[in-house]
Backbone as ProteinMPNN parsed JSONL, in Angstrom:
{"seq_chain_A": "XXXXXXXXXXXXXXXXXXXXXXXXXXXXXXXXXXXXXXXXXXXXXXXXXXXXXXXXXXXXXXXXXXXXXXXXXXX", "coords_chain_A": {"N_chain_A": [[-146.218, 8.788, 51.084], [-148.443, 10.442, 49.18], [-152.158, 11.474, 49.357], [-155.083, 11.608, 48.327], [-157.042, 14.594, 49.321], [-159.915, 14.709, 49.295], [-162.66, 12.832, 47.461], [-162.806, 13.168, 44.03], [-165.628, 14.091, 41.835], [-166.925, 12.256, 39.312], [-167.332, 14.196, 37.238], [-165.675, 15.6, 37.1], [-163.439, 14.473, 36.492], [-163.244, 14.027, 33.97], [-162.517, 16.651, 32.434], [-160.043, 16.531, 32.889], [-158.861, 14.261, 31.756], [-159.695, 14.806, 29.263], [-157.33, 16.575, 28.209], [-155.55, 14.824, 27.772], [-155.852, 13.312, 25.42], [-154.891, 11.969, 21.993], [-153.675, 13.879, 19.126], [-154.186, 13.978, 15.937], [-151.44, 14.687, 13.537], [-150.797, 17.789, 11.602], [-150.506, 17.989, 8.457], [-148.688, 18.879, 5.646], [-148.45, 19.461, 2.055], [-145.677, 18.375, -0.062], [-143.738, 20.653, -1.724], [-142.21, 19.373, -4.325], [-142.553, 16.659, -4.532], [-145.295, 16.207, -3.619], [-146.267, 14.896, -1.632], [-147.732, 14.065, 1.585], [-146.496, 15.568, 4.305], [-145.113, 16.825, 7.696], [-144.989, 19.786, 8.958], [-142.653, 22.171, 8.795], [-140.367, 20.393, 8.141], [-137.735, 18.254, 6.732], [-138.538, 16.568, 3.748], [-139.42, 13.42, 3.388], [-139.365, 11.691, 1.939], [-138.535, 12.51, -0.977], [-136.338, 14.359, 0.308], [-136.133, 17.205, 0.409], [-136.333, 20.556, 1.25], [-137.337, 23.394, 1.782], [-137.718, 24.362, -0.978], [-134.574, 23.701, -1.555], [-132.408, 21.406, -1.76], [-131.768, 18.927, 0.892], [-131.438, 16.639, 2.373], [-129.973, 13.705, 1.021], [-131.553, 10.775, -0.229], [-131.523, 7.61, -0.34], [-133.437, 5.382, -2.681], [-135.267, 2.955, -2.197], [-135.44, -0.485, -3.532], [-138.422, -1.398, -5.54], [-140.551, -4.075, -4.797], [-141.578, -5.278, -7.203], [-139.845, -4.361, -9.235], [-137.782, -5.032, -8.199], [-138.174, -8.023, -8.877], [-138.766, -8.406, -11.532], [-136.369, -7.927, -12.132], [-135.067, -9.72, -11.725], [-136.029, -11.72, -13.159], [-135.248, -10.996, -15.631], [-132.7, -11.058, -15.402], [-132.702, -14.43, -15.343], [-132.99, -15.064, -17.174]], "CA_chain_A": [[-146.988, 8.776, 49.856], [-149.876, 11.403, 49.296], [-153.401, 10.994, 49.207], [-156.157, 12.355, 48.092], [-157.626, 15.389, 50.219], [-161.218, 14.438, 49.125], [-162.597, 12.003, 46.513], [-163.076, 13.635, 42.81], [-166.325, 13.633, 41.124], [-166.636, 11.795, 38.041], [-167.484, 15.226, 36.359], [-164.276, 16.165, 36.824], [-162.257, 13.874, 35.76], [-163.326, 14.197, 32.242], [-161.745, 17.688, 31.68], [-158.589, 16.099, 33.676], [-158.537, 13.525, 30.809], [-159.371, 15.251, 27.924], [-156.504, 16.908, 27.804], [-154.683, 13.608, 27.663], [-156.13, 12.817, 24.044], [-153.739, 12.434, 21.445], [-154.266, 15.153, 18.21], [-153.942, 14.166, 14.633], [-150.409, 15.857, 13.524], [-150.995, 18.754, 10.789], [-149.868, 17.462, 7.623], [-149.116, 19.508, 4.601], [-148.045, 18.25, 0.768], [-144.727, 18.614, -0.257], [-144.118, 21.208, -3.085], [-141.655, 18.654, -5.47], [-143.287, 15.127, -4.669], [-147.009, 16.069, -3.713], [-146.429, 13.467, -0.357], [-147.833, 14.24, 2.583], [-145.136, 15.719, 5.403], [-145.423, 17.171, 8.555], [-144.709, 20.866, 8.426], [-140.862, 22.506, 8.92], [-139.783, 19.041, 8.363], [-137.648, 18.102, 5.405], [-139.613, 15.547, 2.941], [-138.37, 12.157, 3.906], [-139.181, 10.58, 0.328], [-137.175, 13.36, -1.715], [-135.391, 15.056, 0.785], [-136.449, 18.68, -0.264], [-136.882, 21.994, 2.845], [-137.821, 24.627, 1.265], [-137.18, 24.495, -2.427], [-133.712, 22.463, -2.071], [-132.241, 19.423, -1.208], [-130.731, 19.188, 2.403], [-131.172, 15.037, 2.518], [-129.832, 12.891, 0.025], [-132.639, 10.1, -0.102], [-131.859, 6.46, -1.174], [-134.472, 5.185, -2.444], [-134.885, 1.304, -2.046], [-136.028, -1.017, -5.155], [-139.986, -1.932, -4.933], [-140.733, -5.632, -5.496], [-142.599, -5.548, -8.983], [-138.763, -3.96, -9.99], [-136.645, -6.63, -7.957], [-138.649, -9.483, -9.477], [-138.368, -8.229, -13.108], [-134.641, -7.968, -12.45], [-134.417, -11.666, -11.172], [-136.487, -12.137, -14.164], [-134.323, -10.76, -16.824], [-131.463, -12.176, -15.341], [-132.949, -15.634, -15.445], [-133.534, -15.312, -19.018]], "C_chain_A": [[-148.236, 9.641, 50.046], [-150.908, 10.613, 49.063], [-153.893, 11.655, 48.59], [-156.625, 13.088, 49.429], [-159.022, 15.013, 50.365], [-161.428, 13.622, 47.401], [-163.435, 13.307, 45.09], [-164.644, 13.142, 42.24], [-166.279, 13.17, 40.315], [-166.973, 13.028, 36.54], [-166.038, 15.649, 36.385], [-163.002, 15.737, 36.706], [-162.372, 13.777, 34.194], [-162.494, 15.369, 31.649], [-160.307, 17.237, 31.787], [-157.981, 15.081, 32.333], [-158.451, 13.55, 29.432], [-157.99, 15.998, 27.398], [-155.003, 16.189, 27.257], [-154.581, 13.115, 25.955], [-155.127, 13.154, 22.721], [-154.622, 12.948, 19.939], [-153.585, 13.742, 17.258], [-152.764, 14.944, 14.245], [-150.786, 16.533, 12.077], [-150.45, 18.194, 9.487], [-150.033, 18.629, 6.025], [-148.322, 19.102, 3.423], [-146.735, 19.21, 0.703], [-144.869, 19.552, -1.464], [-143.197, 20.2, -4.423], [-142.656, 17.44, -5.358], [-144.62, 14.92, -4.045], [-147.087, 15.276, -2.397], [-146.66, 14.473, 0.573], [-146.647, 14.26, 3.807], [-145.679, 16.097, 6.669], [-144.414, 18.828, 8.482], [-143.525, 21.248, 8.972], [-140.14, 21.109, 8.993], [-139.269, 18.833, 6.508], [-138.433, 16.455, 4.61], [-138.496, 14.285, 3.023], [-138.495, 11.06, 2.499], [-138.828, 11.337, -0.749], [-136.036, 13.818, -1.138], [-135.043, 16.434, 0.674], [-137.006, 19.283, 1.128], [-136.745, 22.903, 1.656], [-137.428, 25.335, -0.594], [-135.731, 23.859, -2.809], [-133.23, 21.482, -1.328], [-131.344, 19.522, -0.03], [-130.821, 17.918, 2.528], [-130.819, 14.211, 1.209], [-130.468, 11.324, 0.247], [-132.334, 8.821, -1.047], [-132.99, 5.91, -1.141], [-134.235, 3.812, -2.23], [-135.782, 0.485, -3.236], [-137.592, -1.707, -4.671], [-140.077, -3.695, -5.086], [-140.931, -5.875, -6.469], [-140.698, -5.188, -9.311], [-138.103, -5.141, -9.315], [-137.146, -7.806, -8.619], [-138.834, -9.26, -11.193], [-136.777, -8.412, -13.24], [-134.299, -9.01, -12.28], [-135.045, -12.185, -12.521], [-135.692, -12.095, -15.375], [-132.804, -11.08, -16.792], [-131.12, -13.218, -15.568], [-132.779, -15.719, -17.004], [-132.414, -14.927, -20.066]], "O_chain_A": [[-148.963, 9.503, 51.031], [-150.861, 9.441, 48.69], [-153.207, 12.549, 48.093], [-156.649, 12.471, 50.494], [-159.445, 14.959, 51.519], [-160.663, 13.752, 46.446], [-164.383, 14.065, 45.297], [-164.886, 11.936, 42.196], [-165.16, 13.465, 39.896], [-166.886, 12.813, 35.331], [-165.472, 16.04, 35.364], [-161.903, 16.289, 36.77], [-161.471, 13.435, 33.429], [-161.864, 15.231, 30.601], [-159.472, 17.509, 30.924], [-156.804, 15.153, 31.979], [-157.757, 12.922, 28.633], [-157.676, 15.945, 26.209], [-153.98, 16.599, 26.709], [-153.577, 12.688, 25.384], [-154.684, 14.271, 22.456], [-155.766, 12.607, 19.637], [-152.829, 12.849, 17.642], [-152.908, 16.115, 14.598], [-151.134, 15.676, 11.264], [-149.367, 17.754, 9.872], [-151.073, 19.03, 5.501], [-147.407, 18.326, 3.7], [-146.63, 20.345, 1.166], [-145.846, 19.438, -2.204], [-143.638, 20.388, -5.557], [-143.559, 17.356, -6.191], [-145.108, 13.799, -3.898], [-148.247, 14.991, -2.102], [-146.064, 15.55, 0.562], [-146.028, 13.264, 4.182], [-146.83, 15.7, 6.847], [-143.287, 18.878, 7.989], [-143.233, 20.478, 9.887], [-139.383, 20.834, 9.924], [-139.909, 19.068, 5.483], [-138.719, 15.444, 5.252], [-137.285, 14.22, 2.817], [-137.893, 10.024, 2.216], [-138.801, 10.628, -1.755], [-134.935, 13.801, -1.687], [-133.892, 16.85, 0.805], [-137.817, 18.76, 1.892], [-135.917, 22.864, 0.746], [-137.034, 26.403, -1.061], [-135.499, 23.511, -3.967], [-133.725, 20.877, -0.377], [-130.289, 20.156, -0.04], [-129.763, 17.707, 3.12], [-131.695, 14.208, 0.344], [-129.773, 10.618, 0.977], [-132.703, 8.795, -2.221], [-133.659, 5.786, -0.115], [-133.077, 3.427, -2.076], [-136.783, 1.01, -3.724], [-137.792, -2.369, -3.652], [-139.208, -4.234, -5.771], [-140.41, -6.917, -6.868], [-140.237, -6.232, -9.77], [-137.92, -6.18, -9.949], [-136.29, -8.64, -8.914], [-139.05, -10.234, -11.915], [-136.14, -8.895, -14.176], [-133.187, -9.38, -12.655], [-134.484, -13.174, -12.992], [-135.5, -13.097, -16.064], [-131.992, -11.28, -17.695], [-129.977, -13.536, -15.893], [-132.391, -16.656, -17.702], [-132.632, -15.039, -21.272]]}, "name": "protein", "num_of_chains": 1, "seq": "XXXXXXXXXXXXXXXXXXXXXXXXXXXXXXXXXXXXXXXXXXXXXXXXXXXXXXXXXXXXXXXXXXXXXXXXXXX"}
């Protein structure tokens, strides 16, 4: 198992660590649904790359809509 040759200042473990820090990823808006994506990535809540559709995107029903539908069923 290695060692250390000599012990590190504490000045220099800061550059050693900054580079560790995790970034923010780039985010840019979709051009159909305005949502925030991450760039060469197709839009994961339409399903739109570059003007057309390469994912077909179910969507899933919100609550306020499932509980009107249990509602109007009831009734």
């Amino acid at each position: 198992m290695g060692l250390p040759g000599k012990k590190l200042p504490k000045s220099a473990k800061g550059p050693r660590l900054a580079r560790l820090k995790q970034i923010a990823a780039n985010l840019t808006s979709c051009p159909k649904c305005k949502k925030p994506i991450r760039p060469h990535q197709s839009c994961r809540f339409c399903g739109y790359y570059k003007g057309r559709e390469v994912v077909a995107v179910k969507f899933k029903a919100g609550k306020s809509k499932a509980k009107a539908e249990t509602k109007n069923a009831k009734s």
